[in-house]
């Protein structure tokens, strides 16, 4: 079981490139986490270190208090599926991939794997190399779910899959999570599609943590305040909200703010004739990770 | 009634409340489990559980250990009185504001309501 | 559940033979049977149509067999290291299982090669042909099975070790892989010389250096084991912290 994951001042460099920059964060087990970040923000690097695919340059990754790298007791509890899953050579058949997974995975559920392959219409006789991109992703999903690993990580495992297959994936993920509670980390760009599956969200940018919170808390903190420009400015500045984006149309201004809006403030805003609208996770993500010139 | 973009757990809570109000969910009747809700709405079960917790806190649902969630006795009446209290603030006030904005005198609104009342009495 | 019980549950059950052993052992045995038939058919054709009876038809397949050992070893490391790590195993765990699989593979190949010579003896007797052992062997008669086993056993292990080393280097980076080829070739060359083969300049250099005449079992064993240890250690150094890249 995964009780907790602790990442402490984690740095990963590839030559001159710093992929992870003193990143620290903690997670508790038994939840579905969303990991969000722009391309090149360090998501895959972070997950690779977490799954012992890479050794960190410096810093510490611990699961249940134990270091992860080359620690069989921990790594055997982790399934990290990158895009399409890493498995046997392209010239091998799907059934060969299943055989090795069954051999190497302590909790492998062969029956479930067979059911999933059928659901995603992946033939066990097909050669890996002959599978379309979508089917390869589906194979990755099967390898990830049927491993029943206490920590299961999907890194953009949906490439080439059409919407019905992706929703089938979300349904399977959710049902299996409820039947066999464990920890999931899902990294994705399709935020709107999956945000409701997450309990907690981690947003990283340029190898650093931007924000981590429960989805509902995060959503309640992101609001668009819309109304006459001067009134909006007065309200936003008066309470010192963090403005993560603004838009203006004539005299109407919309300020996207990040911060707790308690009922009194809401009432006050409404009394001043301002419109309050919650931001979708996608919008929050976009504005929290927007490039902002050379401010940093 | 409820904002489309309000947190999903609030939407679920509202739906259950509505079902209790309309009688779709009877008192002492078992409510579907959080997992069933989670699967149906494709949401995290923790989110569904939050909706249930909100209703438990309001005294509308109660938990029977190992069995599930049930509608509390008196839940419907409690909801009705809550809604009644909020009726003027939540329903009438916005109507008045809208009437003002588009230039319908309140007198005309009252006349319409009186006519409605007459129709219903017949 | 206690920590220990959880840890226990997460231990996968080891079984022997592992899929690596059965997959490559099975393929090797099937390939051996095929090659055996082709070799004997070839010798028959050669004798019937060209009047040429090979000194030993089976002898001809031993050089490609050695190369095959290296290629399979390189492939096993290159392909299965990432597979094992992707399935939650450690590099160390893979190294142990890979080592077992490759040693078993080399042992099986040794048995099959020796068996080939034995079967060939029967085949030649039936045909009324005679075989002569060429130079460059520890053994001087195809009847000396212990020496045949020793020679091919050592050779296959060395070629396997060199292949694993090259496979590990190629997995680390393709440039590293090319850089690993010369030392790998030197290793198999040194061992070949120690085992009595003539490998041209390497053999001459080797003789000048050691002053030892090739073809003695104790000496060949010492040289081979040294090469295996060097290649094995180098392989481990290359994979112990290698990043698992995307395919």
XYZ file of C-alpha atoms in Angstrom:
665
model
C 0.000 0.000 0.000
C 1.103 3.529 -0.665
C 0.616 5.643 2.414
C 2.523 8.675 1.355
C 4.828 10.082 -1.258
C 7.328 12.729 -0.248
C 9.358 14.630 -2.787
C 11.958 16.898 -1.270
C 14.013 19.495 -3.151
C 14.105 17.268 -6.194
C 16.380 18.406 -8.996
C 16.897 16.654 -12.304
C 19.241 17.973 -14.975
C 19.935 16.706 -18.447
C 23.241 18.325 -19.275
C 22.535 22.064 -19.193
C 18.771 21.677 -19.048
C 17.130 21.780 -15.634
C 13.962 19.706 -15.881
C 13.118 19.715 -12.192
C 14.201 22.589 -10.012
C 14.189 21.939 -6.264
C 10.658 20.616 -6.468
C 9.000 19.643 -3.198
C 5.578 18.138 -2.707
C 3.753 15.461 -0.758
C 0.867 13.203 -1.567
C -1.149 10.821 0.558
C -2.213 7.471 -0.780
C -5.633 6.315 -1.899
C -6.525 9.235 -4.141
C -6.641 10.033 -7.824
C -4.211 12.846 -8.535
C -4.097 15.000 -11.617
C -0.665 16.244 -12.677
C -0.933 19.248 -14.950
C 1.738 21.254 -16.660
C 2.583 22.698 -20.051
C 4.823 20.844 -22.466
C 8.329 20.742 -21.064
C 7.195 21.722 -17.575
C 8.822 18.606 -16.108
C 5.816 16.300 -15.718
C 7.399 13.259 -17.343
C 10.699 13.943 -15.569
C 8.944 14.067 -12.218
C 7.038 10.854 -12.864
C 10.172 9.135 -14.193
C 12.044 9.853 -10.987
C 9.045 8.830 -8.910
C 8.908 5.481 -10.716
C 12.683 4.938 -10.452
C 13.060 5.196 -14.232
C 15.613 7.924 -13.604
C 17.997 8.721 -10.809
C 17.599 12.275 -9.528
C 20.495 14.710 -9.828
C 19.832 15.773 -6.241
C 17.036 15.763 -3.717
C 14.980 12.984 -2.303
C 11.990 10.882 -3.330
C 10.469 8.674 -0.655
C 7.448 6.433 -0.659
C 6.195 5.338 2.745
C 9.379 6.890 4.061
C 11.660 4.697 1.974
C 13.913 5.884 -0.832
C 12.558 4.792 -4.212
C 15.526 4.352 -6.525
C 16.427 0.672 -7.026
C 14.296 -0.312 -4.038
C 12.473 -3.469 -5.086
C 10.006 -3.322 -2.180
C 8.822 0.048 -3.488
C 9.291 -0.192 -7.267
C 7.280 -3.407 -7.431
C 4.321 -1.372 -6.159
C 4.563 1.152 -8.988
C 3.211 0.941 -12.530
C 4.342 3.867 -14.663
C 2.790 3.904 -18.114
C 4.290 6.445 -20.493
C 2.148 7.319 -23.469
C 1.778 3.832 -24.902
C 3.412 1.758 -22.218
C 6.864 0.226 -22.518
C 6.833 -3.423 -23.282
C 8.172 -6.126 -25.570
C 9.645 -5.325 -28.985
C 7.419 -4.307 -31.902
C 7.972 -7.671 -33.560
C 6.380 -9.484 -30.614
C 2.696 -10.162 -30.131
C 0.345 -8.614 -27.601
C 0.050 -11.971 -25.818
C 3.793 -11.953 -25.242
C 3.484 -8.537 -23.588
C 0.736 -9.978 -21.380
C 2.872 -12.983 -20.487
C 5.765 -10.870 -19.252
C 3.417 -8.566 -17.362
C 1.839 -11.600 -15.685
C 5.276 -12.865 -14.748
C 6.697 -9.587 -13.457
C 3.637 -8.009 -11.827
C 2.847 -9.380 -8.357
C -0.847 -8.404 -8.479
C -1.476 -9.021 -12.183
C -5.110 -9.854 -12.967
C -5.001 -11.809 -16.232
C -8.764 -12.119 -16.457
C -9.218 -8.385 -16.105
C -6.484 -7.793 -18.685
C -8.295 -10.054 -21.149
C -11.559 -8.226 -20.529
C -9.886 -4.850 -21.070
C -8.192 -5.979 -24.273
C -11.561 -7.048 -25.560
C -13.189 -3.795 -24.543
C -10.514 -1.777 -26.343
C -10.583 -4.190 -29.280
C -6.912 -5.112 -29.121
C -6.243 -8.593 -30.470
C -3.846 -10.729 -28.435
C -2.512 -12.159 -31.700
C -1.625 -8.741 -33.139
C 2.004 -7.731 -33.371
C 2.809 -4.680 -31.259
C 4.306 -2.917 -34.261
C 1.131 -3.355 -36.288
C -1.078 -1.616 -33.711
C -2.354 1.888 -34.434
C -1.307 4.639 -32.060
C -4.668 4.488 -30.306
C -4.460 0.731 -29.817
C -0.951 1.068 -28.466
C -2.247 3.554 -25.923
C -5.021 1.090 -25.079
C -2.387 -1.591 -24.550
C -0.624 0.769 -22.154
C -3.888 1.267 -20.285
C -4.396 -2.499 -20.002
C -0.833 -2.962 -18.694
C -1.399 -0.172 -16.181
C -4.818 -1.149 -14.877
C -4.427 -4.940 -14.789
C -1.142 -4.588 -12.873
C -3.275 -3.421 -9.910
C -0.190 -1.634 -8.638
C -0.710 0.352 -5.431
C 0.693 3.375 -7.281
C -0.406 3.541 -10.894
C 0.784 6.403 -13.077
C -0.529 7.240 -16.537
C 1.521 9.816 -18.413
C -0.625 11.060 -21.301
C -1.757 7.557 -22.028
C -4.439 8.478 -24.529
C -2.563 9.557 -27.643
C -4.358 8.478 -30.785
C -7.424 7.288 -28.873
C -10.787 8.573 -30.024
C -13.266 10.099 -27.584
C -15.362 6.935 -27.001
C -12.211 4.927 -26.174
C -10.981 7.654 -23.865
C -14.289 7.677 -22.010
C -14.142 3.895 -21.789
C -10.726 4.380 -20.174
C -12.086 6.892 -17.668
C -14.949 4.534 -16.778
C -12.599 1.592 -16.312
C -10.197 3.676 -14.261
C -12.938 4.933 -11.991
C -14.616 1.558 -11.522
C -11.359 -0.214 -10.842
C -10.335 2.527 -8.426
C -13.555 2.007 -6.489
C -13.261 -1.776 -6.488
C -9.547 -1.826 -5.728
C -8.726 1.468 -4.014
C -5.189 2.605 -4.721
C -3.246 5.688 -5.726
C -3.401 7.020 -9.261
C -1.465 9.874 -10.803
C -2.720 10.991 -14.186
C -0.851 13.466 -16.299
C -2.893 14.918 -19.110
C -3.563 17.811 -21.425
C -7.231 16.911 -21.767
C -8.096 18.689 -18.542
C -11.795 19.256 -19.150
C -12.348 15.581 -19.876
C -10.787 14.192 -16.757
C -10.810 16.943 -14.157
C -13.860 15.425 -12.451
C -11.970 12.192 -11.881
C -9.344 13.946 -9.794
C -9.549 14.440 -6.095
C -6.381 16.445 -5.917
C -4.460 18.420 -8.513
C -0.762 19.214 -8.791
C 0.240 21.924 -11.237
C 3.905 22.314 -12.100
C 5.670 24.776 -14.357
C 9.335 25.043 -15.317
C 10.207 22.216 -12.959
C 8.635 23.893 -9.961
C 5.405 23.425 -8.067
C 2.817 26.078 -8.887
C -0.068 24.831 -6.803
C -1.383 21.672 -5.200
C -4.860 21.380 -3.735
C -8.077 19.416 -3.717
C -9.938 20.016 -6.946
C -12.989 21.452 -5.232
C -10.871 23.841 -3.171
C -8.930 24.880 -6.224
C -12.107 25.475 -8.191
C -13.667 27.485 -5.392
C -10.577 29.710 -5.360
C -10.665 30.578 -9.026
C -13.259 33.163 -10.002
C -13.921 35.583 -12.792
C -15.079 38.969 -11.467
C -16.879 40.830 -14.203
C -18.394 44.322 -14.266
C -17.555 47.984 -14.863
C -13.775 48.330 -15.009
C -13.401 50.757 -12.081
C -15.661 48.689 -9.818
C -13.799 45.493 -10.653
C -10.443 47.148 -9.952
C -11.667 48.544 -6.665
C -12.980 45.173 -5.521
C -9.959 43.194 -6.639
C -7.351 45.603 -5.313
C -9.292 46.296 -2.118
C -8.941 42.715 -1.014
C -5.530 42.169 -2.513
C -6.603 39.225 -4.662
C -4.065 37.575 -6.879
C -5.070 38.496 -10.398
C -4.052 35.757 -12.796
C -5.550 37.304 -15.901
C -7.725 40.138 -17.157
C -9.844 40.830 -20.174
C -11.592 44.014 -21.172
C -14.442 44.722 -23.533
C -15.335 48.410 -23.690
C -16.028 49.479 -20.120
C -16.610 45.930 -18.950
C -13.678 44.247 -17.352
C -13.253 40.665 -16.314
C -10.550 39.870 -13.787
C -9.637 36.287 -13.089
C -8.691 36.122 -9.439
C -7.244 33.385 -7.335
C -8.078 33.358 -3.653
C -10.703 32.493 -1.110
C -14.032 34.274 -1.725
C -16.027 33.932 1.463
C -19.805 34.563 1.492
C -19.401 38.139 2.769
C -17.119 39.070 -0.080
C -19.446 37.366 -2.523
C -22.377 39.336 -1.152
C -20.383 42.533 -1.346
C -19.410 41.865 -4.940
C -22.996 41.154 -5.876
C -24.154 44.324 -4.116
C -21.622 46.322 -6.140
C -23.152 44.909 -9.316
C -20.297 42.535 -10.076
C -20.782 39.153 -11.670
C -18.960 36.215 -10.090
C -18.340 33.113 -12.064
C -16.232 30.138 -11.096
C -13.326 29.353 -13.400
C -13.075 25.931 -14.982
C -9.964 23.924 -14.100
C -8.738 24.343 -17.658
C -8.910 28.161 -17.380
C -7.260 28.123 -13.990
C -4.487 25.957 -15.355
C -3.957 28.163 -18.390
C -3.740 31.323 -16.329
C -1.618 29.870 -13.544
C 0.997 28.635 -15.990
C 0.850 31.437 -18.536
C 4.198 32.722 -19.716
C 4.559 36.150 -18.124
C 7.561 37.685 -19.799
C 10.621 37.928 -17.619
C 8.908 38.459 -14.318
C 10.619 35.473 -12.776
C -31.964 26.739 -10.062
C -28.351 25.684 -9.872
C -25.431 27.156 -11.678
C -24.044 24.813 -14.259
C -20.490 25.507 -13.244
C -20.908 25.306 -9.500
C -18.944 22.481 -7.925
C -20.292 19.143 -9.054
C -20.946 17.964 -5.507
C -23.325 20.858 -5.014
C -25.157 19.822 -8.171
C -25.552 16.309 -6.847
C -26.726 17.583 -3.462
C -29.273 19.783 -5.240
C -30.502 16.877 -7.308
C -31.041 14.702 -4.261
C -32.812 17.571 -2.512
C -35.044 18.021 -5.522
C -35.852 14.303 -5.518
C -36.776 14.487 -1.847
C -38.943 17.573 -2.442
C -40.843 16.034 -5.335
C -41.232 12.741 -3.510
C -39.099 10.726 -5.924
C -37.065 9.847 -2.872
C -39.271 8.856 0.043
C -38.291 9.279 3.663
C -36.494 6.223 5.030
C -35.692 5.207 1.473
C -32.129 4.216 0.657
C -30.153 6.580 -1.548
C -27.818 5.211 -4.217
C -24.243 4.776 -3.002
C -21.460 7.283 -3.559
C -19.818 4.776 -5.863
C -22.938 4.469 -7.968
C -23.142 8.257 -8.177
C -19.451 8.483 -8.998
C -19.750 5.938 -11.793
C -22.897 7.545 -13.194
C -21.518 11.090 -13.258
C -17.956 9.950 -13.997
C -16.632 11.796 -10.983
C -14.257 11.019 -8.177
C -16.084 9.148 -5.391
C -14.650 11.601 -2.855
C -16.568 14.340 -4.645
C -19.795 12.358 -4.465
C -19.102 11.631 -0.804
C -18.816 15.382 -0.192
C -22.310 15.888 -1.549
C -23.612 13.207 0.776
C -21.768 14.693 3.720
C -23.339 18.066 3.031
C -26.790 16.454 3.132
C -25.952 14.548 6.306
C -24.809 17.803 7.908
C -28.100 19.396 6.946
C -29.948 16.491 8.549
C -31.525 15.375 5.281
C -29.730 12.036 5.061
C -28.449 9.682 7.712
C -26.066 6.787 7.599
C -26.783 3.210 8.592
C -23.509 1.511 9.316
C -22.548 -0.999 6.690
C -25.742 -0.519 4.710
C -25.755 2.969 3.268
C -27.434 6.341 3.235
C -31.130 6.879 3.905
C -33.458 9.850 3.716
C -34.056 11.208 7.218
C -37.551 11.290 8.587
C -38.903 14.824 8.234
C -36.398 15.650 5.486
C -39.059 16.700 3.029
C -40.751 19.027 5.499
C -37.415 20.550 6.475
C -36.548 21.203 2.857
C -39.921 22.722 2.165
C -39.673 25.130 5.049
C -36.118 26.055 4.046
C -37.217 26.780 0.536
C -40.195 28.722 1.787
C -37.927 30.923 3.853
C -35.720 31.605 0.885
C -38.513 31.892 -1.621
C -38.828 35.662 -1.563
C -35.117 36.289 -1.580
C -34.253 33.665 -4.163
C -37.229 33.759 -6.490
C -39.260 36.928 -6.005
C -36.416 39.411 -5.649
C -34.760 38.468 -8.967
C -38.189 38.663 -10.611
C -38.724 42.155 -9.250
C -35.276 43.208 -10.423
C -35.954 41.841 -13.886
C -39.349 43.552 -14.019
C -37.713 46.844 -13.101
C -34.948 46.470 -15.651
C -37.355 45.896 -18.506
C -39.949 48.429 -17.310
C -42.844 46.306 -16.129
C -44.501 48.135 -13.220
C -44.916 46.064 -10.073
C -48.623 46.843 -10.211
C -48.856 44.882 -13.459
C -47.031 41.934 -11.893
C -49.425 41.945 -8.955
C -52.414 42.067 -11.307
C -51.034 39.073 -13.197
C -50.550 37.139 -10.002
C -54.062 37.969 -8.842
C -55.454 36.756 -12.129
C -53.459 33.526 -11.736
C -54.841 33.100 -8.266
C -58.364 33.545 -9.587
C -57.773 30.879 -12.257
C -56.418 28.422 -9.732
C -59.366 28.910 -7.400
C -61.839 28.100 -10.093
C -2.374 -5.879 7.359
C 1.095 -5.498 8.804
C 3.931 -3.893 6.852
C 5.593 -7.279 6.556
C 2.427 -8.904 5.252
C 2.035 -6.171 2.644
C 5.662 -6.514 1.611
C 5.130 -10.257 1.389
C 2.094 -9.838 -0.845
C 4.009 -7.521 -3.124
C 6.756 -10.045 -3.693
C 6.138 -11.743 -6.964
C 6.549 -15.469 -6.980
C 9.826 -16.505 -8.489
C 9.687 -19.433 -10.731
C 12.210 -21.330 -12.733
C 12.609 -21.506 -15.614
C 11.807 -17.834 -16.125
C 10.144 -16.756 -19.389
C 13.533 -15.450 -20.551
C 15.006 -18.919 -20.134
C 12.137 -20.746 -21.819
C 11.706 -18.213 -24.643
C 15.326 -18.103 -25.713
C 16.063 -21.696 -24.751
C 13.075 -22.861 -26.777
C 14.063 -20.781 -29.761
C 17.650 -21.982 -29.550
C 16.579 -25.640 -29.452
C 14.241 -25.214 -32.414
C 16.914 -23.361 -34.377
C 19.435 -26.065 -33.497
C 17.152 -28.816 -34.829
C 16.643 -26.870 -38.048
C 20.348 -26.154 -38.508
C 21.178 -29.801 -37.790
C 18.906 -30.997 -40.598
C 20.166 -28.335 -43.000
C 23.805 -29.136 -42.197
C 23.435 -32.845 -42.782
C 21.366 -32.282 -45.909
C 24.057 -29.872 -47.077
C 26.806 -32.402 -46.495
C 24.808 -34.988 -48.437
C 24.337 -32.613 -51.375
C 28.016 -31.660 -51.277
C 29.115 -35.300 -51.241
C 26.635 -36.461 -53.901
C 26.955 -33.687 -56.446
C 30.432 -32.317 -55.876
C 32.133 -35.293 -54.330
C 33.257 -33.105 -51.438
C 32.896 -34.620 -47.981
C 33.320 -31.918 -45.313
C 35.880 -32.678 -42.605
C 33.036 -31.941 -40.190
C 29.868 -30.272 -41.420
C 28.852 -29.370 -37.863
C 32.169 -27.601 -37.304
C 31.066 -25.039 -39.908
C 28.203 -23.751 -37.835
C 30.260 -23.061 -34.709
C 31.515 -19.576 -35.701
C 28.000 -18.250 -36.417
C 26.821 -19.976 -33.210
C 29.280 -17.890 -31.183
C 28.091 -14.686 -32.859
C 24.507 -15.726 -32.203
C 25.269 -15.996 -28.477
C 26.571 -12.427 -28.453
C 23.628 -11.069 -30.443
C 21.040 -12.707 -28.185
C 22.799 -11.464 -25.063
C 22.988 -7.936 -26.416
C 19.303 -8.095 -27.326
C 18.245 -9.459 -23.945
C 19.949 -6.595 -22.116
C 18.880 -3.933 -24.602
C 15.260 -5.017 -24.759
C 14.449 -6.619 -21.424
C 16.185 -4.211 -19.068
C 13.601 -1.491 -19.875
C 10.817 -4.076 -19.865
C 11.737 -5.280 -16.390
C 12.116 -1.775 -14.965
C 8.835 -0.711 -16.608
C 7.160 -3.572 -14.807
C 8.381 -2.455 -11.411
C 11.593 -4.460 -11.195
C 14.956 -3.020 -10.231
C 17.994 -2.937 -12.498
C 19.654 -5.193 -9.943
C 16.793 -7.664 -10.119
C 17.007 -7.712 -13.883
C 20.779 -8.181 -13.760
C 20.370 -11.304 -11.641
C 17.611 -12.797 -13.774
C 19.327 -11.827 -16.999
C 22.577 -13.373 -15.788
C 20.814 -16.623 -14.921
C 19.031 -16.681 -18.280
C 22.225 -16.029 -20.267
C 24.265 -18.609 -18.361
C 21.539 -21.206 -18.874
C 21.359 -20.184 -22.519
C 25.115 -20.621 -22.978
C 25.017 -23.956 -21.156
C 22.180 -25.174 -23.334
C 24.020 -24.051 -26.459
C 27.092 -25.968 -25.280
C 25.055 -29.120 -24.782
C 23.413 -28.721 -28.192
C 26.694 -28.082 -29.992
C 28.248 -31.135 -28.339
C 25.183 -33.176 -29.150
C 25.566 -32.067 -32.757
C 29.052 -33.573 -32.878
C 27.747 -36.802 -31.328
C 24.884 -37.076 -33.810
C 27.272 -36.230 -36.624
C 29.478 -39.143 -35.561
C 26.536 -41.489 -36.136
C 25.662 -39.803 -39.414
C 29.235 -40.071 -40.729
C 29.403 -43.729 -39.655
C 26.182 -44.458 -41.553
C 27.544 -42.686 -44.612
C 30.946 -44.290 -44.194
C 32.691 -40.898 -44.039
C 35.527 -39.875 -41.769
C 36.054 -36.629 -39.860
C 39.256 -34.876 -38.945
C 39.604 -32.175 -36.292
C 41.152 -29.009 -37.731
C 43.725 -26.929 -35.828
C 42.699 -24.370 -33.274
C 40.883 -26.538 -30.773
C 41.504 -27.686 -27.228
C 40.424 -31.158 -28.311
C 42.031 -33.334 -30.965
C 39.213 -35.821 -31.409
C 35.462 -35.360 -31.731
C 35.158 -38.190 -29.269
C 36.674 -36.111 -26.465
C 33.380 -34.784 -25.170
C 34.615 -33.220 -21.889
C 37.064 -31.006 -23.781
C 34.451 -30.135 -26.401
C 32.095 -29.077 -23.611
C 34.841 -27.068 -21.919
C 35.902 -25.276 -25.091
C 32.437 -24.302 -26.316
C 31.195 -23.628 -22.798
C 33.943 -21.083 -22.211
C 33.633 -19.584 -25.689
C 29.857 -19.169 -25.466
C 30.078 -17.603 -22.012
C 32.670 -15.113 -23.168
C 30.731 -14.197 -26.305
C 27.557 -13.851 -24.217
C 29.301 -11.594 -21.723
C 30.773 -9.448 -24.488
C 27.338 -9.234 -26.133
C 25.660 -8.200 -22.879
C 28.299 -5.514 -22.425
C 27.707 -4.163 -25.934
C 23.919 -4.336 -25.476
C 24.180 -2.371 -22.231
C 26.417 0.213 -23.906
C 23.977 0.579 -26.812
C 21.097 1.011 -24.378
C 22.950 3.793 -22.623
C 23.602 5.594 -25.877
C 24.154 4.558 -29.461
C 27.524 6.306 -29.498
C 28.520 4.427 -26.358
C 27.466 1.232 -28.094
C 29.848 1.773 -30.984
C 32.626 2.673 -28.553
C 31.992 -0.603 -26.698
C 32.454 -2.737 -29.797
C 36.279 -2.632 -29.986
C 36.824 -3.766 -26.368
C 34.145 -6.442 -26.817
C 35.917 -7.719 -29.916
C 39.269 -7.691 -28.139
C 37.754 -9.784 -25.347
C 36.406 -12.464 -27.642
C 39.662 -12.336 -29.616
C 41.796 -12.902 -26.537
C 39.658 -15.807 -25.455
C 39.621 -17.270 -28.943
C 43.419 -17.210 -28.930
C 43.582 -18.802 -25.520
C 41.283 -21.526 -26.762
C 43.628 -22.199 -29.624
C 41.912 -20.525 -32.523
C 43.937 -18.646 -35.048
C 42.715 -15.075 -35.172
C 45.541 -13.541 -37.148
C 47.076 -10.405 -35.619
C 45.277 -10.788 -32.282
C 46.685 -14.279 -31.846
C 50.172 -13.134 -32.734
C 49.980 -10.137 -30.418
C 48.663 -12.380 -27.686
C 51.487 -14.870 -28.117
C 54.079 -12.125 -28.094
C 52.549 -10.671 -24.962
C 52.019 -13.803 -22.874
C 54.571 -16.101 -24.381
C 51.993 -18.820 -23.802
C 51.187 -21.338 -26.466
C 47.446 -21.491 -27.008
C 45.454 -24.598 -26.440
C 45.839 -25.514 -22.762
C 42.643 -25.848 -20.760
C 43.777 -24.310 -17.448
C 45.202 -21.288 -19.192
C 42.143 -20.866 -21.413
C 39.902 -21.108 -18.351
C 41.803 -18.381 -16.515
C 41.689 -16.056 -19.538
C 38.003 -16.741 -20.226
C 36.900 -16.240 -16.639
C 38.865 -12.994 -16.502
C 37.139 -11.764 -19.649
C 33.721 -12.791 -18.346
C 34.305 -10.967 -15.064
C 35.508 -7.809 -16.817
C 32.580 -7.799 -19.264
C 30.101 -8.599 -16.495
C 31.384 -5.836 -14.248
C 31.363 -3.352 -17.127
C 27.780 -4.345 -17.976
C 26.671 -3.761 -14.401
C 28.397 -0.377 -14.273
C 26.544 0.606 -17.429
C 23.086 -0.442 -16.279
C 23.069 0.163 -12.536
C 21.642 3.676 -12.856
C 20.752 3.901 -16.540
C 17.673 6.043 -17.314
C 14.795 4.149 -18.909
C 14.035 6.094 -22.069
C 10.945 6.012 -24.194
C 10.948 3.398 -26.898
